[in-house]
Coordinates of N, CA and C in Angstrom, one line a residue:
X1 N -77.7 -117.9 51.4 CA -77.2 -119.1 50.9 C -76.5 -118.9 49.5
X2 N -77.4 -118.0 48.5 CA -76.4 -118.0 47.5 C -75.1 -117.1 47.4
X3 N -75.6 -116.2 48.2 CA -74.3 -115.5 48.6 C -73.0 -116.1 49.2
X4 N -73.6 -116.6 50.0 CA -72.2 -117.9 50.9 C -71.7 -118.7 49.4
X5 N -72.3 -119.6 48.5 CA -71.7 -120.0 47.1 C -71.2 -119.2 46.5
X6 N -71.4 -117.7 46.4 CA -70.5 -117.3 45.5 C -69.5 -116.4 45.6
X7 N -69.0 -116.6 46.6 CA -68.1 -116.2 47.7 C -66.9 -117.7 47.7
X8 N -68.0 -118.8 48.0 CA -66.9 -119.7 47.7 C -66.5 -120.0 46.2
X9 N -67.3 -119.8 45.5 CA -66.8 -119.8 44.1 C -65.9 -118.9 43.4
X10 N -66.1 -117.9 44.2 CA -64.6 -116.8 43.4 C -63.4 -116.7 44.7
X11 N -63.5 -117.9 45.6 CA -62.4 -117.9 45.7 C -61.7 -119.0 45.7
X12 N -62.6 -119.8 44.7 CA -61.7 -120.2 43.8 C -61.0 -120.5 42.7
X13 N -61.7 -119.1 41.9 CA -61.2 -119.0 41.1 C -59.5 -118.6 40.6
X14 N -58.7 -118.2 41.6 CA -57.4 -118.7 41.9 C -57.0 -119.8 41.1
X15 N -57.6 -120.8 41.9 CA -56.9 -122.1 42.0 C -57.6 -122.2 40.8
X16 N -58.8 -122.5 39.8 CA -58.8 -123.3 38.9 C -58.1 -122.4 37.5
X17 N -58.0 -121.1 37.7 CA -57.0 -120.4 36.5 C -55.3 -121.0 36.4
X18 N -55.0 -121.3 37.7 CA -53.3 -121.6 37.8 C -53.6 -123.5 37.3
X19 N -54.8 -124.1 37.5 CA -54.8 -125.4 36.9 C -54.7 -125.7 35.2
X20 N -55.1 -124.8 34.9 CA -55.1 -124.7 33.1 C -53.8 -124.0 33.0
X21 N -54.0 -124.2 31.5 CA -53.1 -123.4 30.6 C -53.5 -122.6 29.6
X22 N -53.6 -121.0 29.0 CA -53.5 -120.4 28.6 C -53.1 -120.3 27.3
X23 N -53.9 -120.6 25.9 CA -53.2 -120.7 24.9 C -54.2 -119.7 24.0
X24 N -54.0 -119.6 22.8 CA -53.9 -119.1 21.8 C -53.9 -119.5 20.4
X25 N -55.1 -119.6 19.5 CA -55.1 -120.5 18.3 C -54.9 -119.5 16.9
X26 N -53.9 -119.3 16.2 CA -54.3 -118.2 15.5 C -53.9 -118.7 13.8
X27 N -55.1 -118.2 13.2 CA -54.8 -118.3 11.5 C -55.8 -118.2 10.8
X28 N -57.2 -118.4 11.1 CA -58.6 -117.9 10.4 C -58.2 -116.4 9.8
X29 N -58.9 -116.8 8.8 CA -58.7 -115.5 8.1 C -60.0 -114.4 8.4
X30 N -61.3 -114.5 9.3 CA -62.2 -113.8 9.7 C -62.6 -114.4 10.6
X31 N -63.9 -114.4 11.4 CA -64.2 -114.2 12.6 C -64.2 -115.9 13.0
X32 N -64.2 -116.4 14.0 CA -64.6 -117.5 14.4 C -65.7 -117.5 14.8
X33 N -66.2 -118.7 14.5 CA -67.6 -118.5 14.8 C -68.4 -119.8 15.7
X34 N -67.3 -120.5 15.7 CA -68.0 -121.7 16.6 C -66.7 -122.7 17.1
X35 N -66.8 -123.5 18.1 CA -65.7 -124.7 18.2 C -66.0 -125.3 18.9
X36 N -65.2 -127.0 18.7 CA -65.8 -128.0 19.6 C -64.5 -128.5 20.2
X37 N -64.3 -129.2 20.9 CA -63.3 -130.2 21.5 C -62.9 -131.8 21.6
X38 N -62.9 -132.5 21.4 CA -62.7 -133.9 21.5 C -62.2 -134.2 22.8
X39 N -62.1 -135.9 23.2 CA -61.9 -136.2 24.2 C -60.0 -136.1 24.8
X40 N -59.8 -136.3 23.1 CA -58.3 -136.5 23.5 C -57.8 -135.0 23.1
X41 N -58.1 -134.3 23.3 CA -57.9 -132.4 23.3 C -57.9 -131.7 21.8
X42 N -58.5 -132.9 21.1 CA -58.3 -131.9 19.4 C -59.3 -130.9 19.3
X43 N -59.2 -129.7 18.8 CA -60.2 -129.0 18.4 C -60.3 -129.0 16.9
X44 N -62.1 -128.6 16.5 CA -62.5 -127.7 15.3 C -62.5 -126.5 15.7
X45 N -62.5 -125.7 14.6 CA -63.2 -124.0 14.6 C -63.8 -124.3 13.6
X46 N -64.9 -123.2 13.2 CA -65.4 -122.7 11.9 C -65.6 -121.3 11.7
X47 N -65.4 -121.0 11.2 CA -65.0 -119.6 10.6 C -65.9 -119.1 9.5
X48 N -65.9 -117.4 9.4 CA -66.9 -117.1 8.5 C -65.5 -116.3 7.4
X49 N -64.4 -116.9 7.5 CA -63.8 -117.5 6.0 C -64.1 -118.9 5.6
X50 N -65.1 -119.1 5.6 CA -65.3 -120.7 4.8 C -64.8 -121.4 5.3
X51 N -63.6 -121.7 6.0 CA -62.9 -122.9 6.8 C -63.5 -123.3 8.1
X52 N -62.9 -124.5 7.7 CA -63.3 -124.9 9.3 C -61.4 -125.6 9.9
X53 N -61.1 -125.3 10.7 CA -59.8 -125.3 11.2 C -59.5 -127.0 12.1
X54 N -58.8 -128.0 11.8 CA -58.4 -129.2 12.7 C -57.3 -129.3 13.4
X55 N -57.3 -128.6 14.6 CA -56.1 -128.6 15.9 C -55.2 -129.2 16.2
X56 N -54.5 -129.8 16.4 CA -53.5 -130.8 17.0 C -52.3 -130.0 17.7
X57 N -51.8 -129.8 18.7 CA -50.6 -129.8 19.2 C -51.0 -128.1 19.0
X58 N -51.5 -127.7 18.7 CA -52.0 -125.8 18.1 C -51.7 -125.6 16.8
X59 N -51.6 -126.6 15.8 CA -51.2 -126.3 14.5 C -52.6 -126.8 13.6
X60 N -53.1 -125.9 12.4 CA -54.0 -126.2 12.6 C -53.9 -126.9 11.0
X61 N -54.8 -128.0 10.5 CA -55.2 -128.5 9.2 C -56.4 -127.7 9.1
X62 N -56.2 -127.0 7.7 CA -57.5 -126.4 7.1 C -58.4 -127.1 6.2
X63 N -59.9 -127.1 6.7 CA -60.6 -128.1 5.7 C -61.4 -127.4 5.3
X64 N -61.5 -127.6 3.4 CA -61.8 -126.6 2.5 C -63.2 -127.3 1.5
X65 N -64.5 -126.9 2.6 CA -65.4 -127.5 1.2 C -66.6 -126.8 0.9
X66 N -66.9 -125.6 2.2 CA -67.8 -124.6 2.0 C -67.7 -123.7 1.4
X67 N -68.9 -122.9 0.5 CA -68.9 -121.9 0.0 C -69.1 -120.4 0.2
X68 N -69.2 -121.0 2.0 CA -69.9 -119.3 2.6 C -69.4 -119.7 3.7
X69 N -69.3 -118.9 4.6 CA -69.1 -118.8 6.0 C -69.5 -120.4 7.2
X70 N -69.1 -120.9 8.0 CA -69.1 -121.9 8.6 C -69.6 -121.5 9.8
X71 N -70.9 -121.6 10.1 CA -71.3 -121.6 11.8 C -71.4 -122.5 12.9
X72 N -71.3 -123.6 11.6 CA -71.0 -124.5 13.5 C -70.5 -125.7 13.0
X73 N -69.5 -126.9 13.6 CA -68.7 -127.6 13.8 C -69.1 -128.4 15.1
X74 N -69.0 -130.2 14.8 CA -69.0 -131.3 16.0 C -68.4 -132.2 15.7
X75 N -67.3 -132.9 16.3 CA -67.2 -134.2 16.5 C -68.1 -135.0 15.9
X76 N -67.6 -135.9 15.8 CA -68.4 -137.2 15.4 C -67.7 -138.9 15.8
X77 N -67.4 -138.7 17.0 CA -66.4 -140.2 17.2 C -64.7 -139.5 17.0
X78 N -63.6 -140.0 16.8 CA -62.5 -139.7 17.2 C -61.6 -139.5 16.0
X79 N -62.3 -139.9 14.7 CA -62.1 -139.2 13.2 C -62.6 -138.6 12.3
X80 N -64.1 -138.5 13.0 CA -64.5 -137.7 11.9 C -65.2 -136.8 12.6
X81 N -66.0 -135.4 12.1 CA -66.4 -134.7 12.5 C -67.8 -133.7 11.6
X82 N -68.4 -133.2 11.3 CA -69.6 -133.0 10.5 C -69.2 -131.0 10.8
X83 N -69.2 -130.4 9.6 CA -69.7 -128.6 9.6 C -70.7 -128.4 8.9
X84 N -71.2 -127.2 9.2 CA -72.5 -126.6 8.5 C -72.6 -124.9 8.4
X85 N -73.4 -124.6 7.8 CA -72.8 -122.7 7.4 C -74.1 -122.5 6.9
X86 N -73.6 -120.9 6.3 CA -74.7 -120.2 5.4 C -74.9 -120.8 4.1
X87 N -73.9 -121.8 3.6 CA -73.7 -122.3 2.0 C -75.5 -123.4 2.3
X88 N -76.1 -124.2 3.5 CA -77.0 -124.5 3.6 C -76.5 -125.8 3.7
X89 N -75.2 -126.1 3.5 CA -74.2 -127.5 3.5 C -74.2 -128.2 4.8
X90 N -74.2 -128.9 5.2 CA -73.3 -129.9 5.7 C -72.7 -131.5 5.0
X91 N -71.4 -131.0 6.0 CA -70.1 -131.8 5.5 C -70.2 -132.7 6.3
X92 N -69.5 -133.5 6.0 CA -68.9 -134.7 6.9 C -67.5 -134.8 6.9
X93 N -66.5 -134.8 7.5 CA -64.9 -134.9 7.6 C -64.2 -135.8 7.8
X94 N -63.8 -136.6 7.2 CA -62.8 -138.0 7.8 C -61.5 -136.7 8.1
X95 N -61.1 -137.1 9.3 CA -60.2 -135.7 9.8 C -58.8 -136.6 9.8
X96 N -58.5 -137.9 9.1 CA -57.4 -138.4 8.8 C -57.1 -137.8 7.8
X97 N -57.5 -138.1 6.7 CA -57.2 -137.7 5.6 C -57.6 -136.3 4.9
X98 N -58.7 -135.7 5.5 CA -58.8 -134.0 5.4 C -60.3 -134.1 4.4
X99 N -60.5 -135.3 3.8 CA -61.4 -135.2 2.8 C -63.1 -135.0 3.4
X100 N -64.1 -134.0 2.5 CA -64.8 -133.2 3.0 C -65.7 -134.5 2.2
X101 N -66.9 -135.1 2.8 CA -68.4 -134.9 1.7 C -69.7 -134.4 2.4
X102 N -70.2 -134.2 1.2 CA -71.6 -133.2 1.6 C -72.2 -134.4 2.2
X103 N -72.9 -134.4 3.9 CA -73.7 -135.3 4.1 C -75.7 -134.7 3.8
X104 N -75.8 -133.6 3.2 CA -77.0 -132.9 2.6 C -76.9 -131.9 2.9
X105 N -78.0 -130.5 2.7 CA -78.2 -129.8 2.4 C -79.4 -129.4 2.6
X106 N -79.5 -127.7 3.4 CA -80.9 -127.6 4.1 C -81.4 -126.6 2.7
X107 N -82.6 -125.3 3.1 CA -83.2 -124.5 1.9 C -82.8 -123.4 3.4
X108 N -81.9 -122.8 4.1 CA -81.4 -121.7 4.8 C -80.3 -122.5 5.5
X109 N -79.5 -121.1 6.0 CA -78.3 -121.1 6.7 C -78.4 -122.5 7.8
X110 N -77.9 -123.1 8.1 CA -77.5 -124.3 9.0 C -76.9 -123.6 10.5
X111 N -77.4 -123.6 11.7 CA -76.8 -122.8 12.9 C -76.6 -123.5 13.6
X112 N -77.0 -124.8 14.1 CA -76.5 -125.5 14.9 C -76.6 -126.8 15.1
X113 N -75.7 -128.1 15.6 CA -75.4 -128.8 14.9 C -75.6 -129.9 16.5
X114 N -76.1 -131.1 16.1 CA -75.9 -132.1 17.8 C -75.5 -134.0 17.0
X115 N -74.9 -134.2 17.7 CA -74.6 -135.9 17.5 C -75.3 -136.3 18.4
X116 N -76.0 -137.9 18.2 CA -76.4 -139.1 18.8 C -75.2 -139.1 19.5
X117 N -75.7 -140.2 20.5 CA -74.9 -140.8 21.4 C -73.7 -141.8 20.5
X118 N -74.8 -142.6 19.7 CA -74.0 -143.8 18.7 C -73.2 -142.8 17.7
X119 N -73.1 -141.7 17.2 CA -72.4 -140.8 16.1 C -72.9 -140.8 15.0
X120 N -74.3 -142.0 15.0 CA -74.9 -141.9 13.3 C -75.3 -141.2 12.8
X121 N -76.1 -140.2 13.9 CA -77.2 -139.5 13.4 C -76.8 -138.0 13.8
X122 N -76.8 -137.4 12.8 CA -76.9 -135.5 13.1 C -78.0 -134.9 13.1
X123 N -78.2 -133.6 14.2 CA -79.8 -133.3 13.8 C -78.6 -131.7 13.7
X124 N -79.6 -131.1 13.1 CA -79.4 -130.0 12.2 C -80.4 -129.1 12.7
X125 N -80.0 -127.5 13.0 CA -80.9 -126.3 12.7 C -80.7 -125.5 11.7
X126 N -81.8 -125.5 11.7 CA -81.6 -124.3 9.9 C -82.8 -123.0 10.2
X127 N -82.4 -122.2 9.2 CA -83.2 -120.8 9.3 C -84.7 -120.9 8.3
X128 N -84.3 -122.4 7.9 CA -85.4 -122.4 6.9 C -86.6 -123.3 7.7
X129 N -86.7 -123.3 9.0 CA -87.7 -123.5 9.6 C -87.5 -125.3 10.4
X130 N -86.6 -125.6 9.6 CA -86.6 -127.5 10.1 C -85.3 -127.7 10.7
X131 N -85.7 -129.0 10.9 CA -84.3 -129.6 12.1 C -83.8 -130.7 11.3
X132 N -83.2 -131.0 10.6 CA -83.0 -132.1 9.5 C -81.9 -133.3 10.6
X133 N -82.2 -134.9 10.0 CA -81.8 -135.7 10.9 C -81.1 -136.4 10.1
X134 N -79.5 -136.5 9.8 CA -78.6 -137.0 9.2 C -77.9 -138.6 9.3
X135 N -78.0 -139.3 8.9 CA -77.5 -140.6 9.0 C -76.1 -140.4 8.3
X136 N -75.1 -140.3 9.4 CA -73.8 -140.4 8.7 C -72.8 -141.6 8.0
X137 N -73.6 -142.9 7.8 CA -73.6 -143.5 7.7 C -73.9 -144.1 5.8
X138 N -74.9 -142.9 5.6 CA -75.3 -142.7 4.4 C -75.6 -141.3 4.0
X139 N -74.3 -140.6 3.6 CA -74.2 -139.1 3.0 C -75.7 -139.2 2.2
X140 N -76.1 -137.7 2.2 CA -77.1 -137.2 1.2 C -79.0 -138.1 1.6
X141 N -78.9 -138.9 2.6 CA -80.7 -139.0 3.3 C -80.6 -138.3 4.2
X142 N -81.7 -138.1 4.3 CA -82.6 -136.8 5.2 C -84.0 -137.9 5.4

């Protein structure tokens, strides 16, 4: 049985490579290190050059507020979007206008990053042992 599935799965893998398109995002100045997508095709990156990169059309807006390397990047509804890194930061991004604020700050590196359904709330992993739960609504409570 699983053999029969995966027999039909690679073949078709054909057909779902010739359905996409093939692209290439290029300008981080060091490694990438994480990325998200939106519904209407934008992406983030985050990078351990401090940036975190905002996609459109493959051109990218760089947004500049960390002090260390950027490990992870989410959406947050359809303008804004929240990063977090080794600086122990998380940001919040109005991605119209490019402007960064701290929505708080863990005591270790920040790794990974989830939105509520509603976008208010961020929960946060950190190496400093907690999961911090962000109301984006009101930068800086925990």
């Amino acid at each position: 049985m699983l053999r029969a599935a995966l027999i039909a799965g690679l073949s078709l893998a054909p057909l779902l490579a010739a359905a996409g398109e093939f692209f290439t995002l290029e300008g981080h100045g060091g490694p990438v290190k994480s990325s998200a997508v939106s519904p209407d095709g934008a992406i983030l990156t985050a990078s351990f050059d401090n940036s975190v990169g905002f996609w459109r059309e493959g051109a990218p807006i760089w947004l500049e507020a960390h002090e260390a390397a950027v490990n992870t990047v989410i959406f947050v509804g359809p303008d804004r979007a929240v990063s977090a890194g080794d600086d122990f930061a998380l940001v919040l991004w109005d991605l119209e206008s490019g402007h960064g604020q701290q929505l708080g700050t863990h005591d270790g590196k920040v790794m990974a990053l989830a939105v509520a359904p509603d976008g208010r709330t961020i929960a946060s992993a950190s190496w400093d042992g907690s999961i911090g739960l962000w109301d984006t609504e009101n930068p800086e409570s925990k």
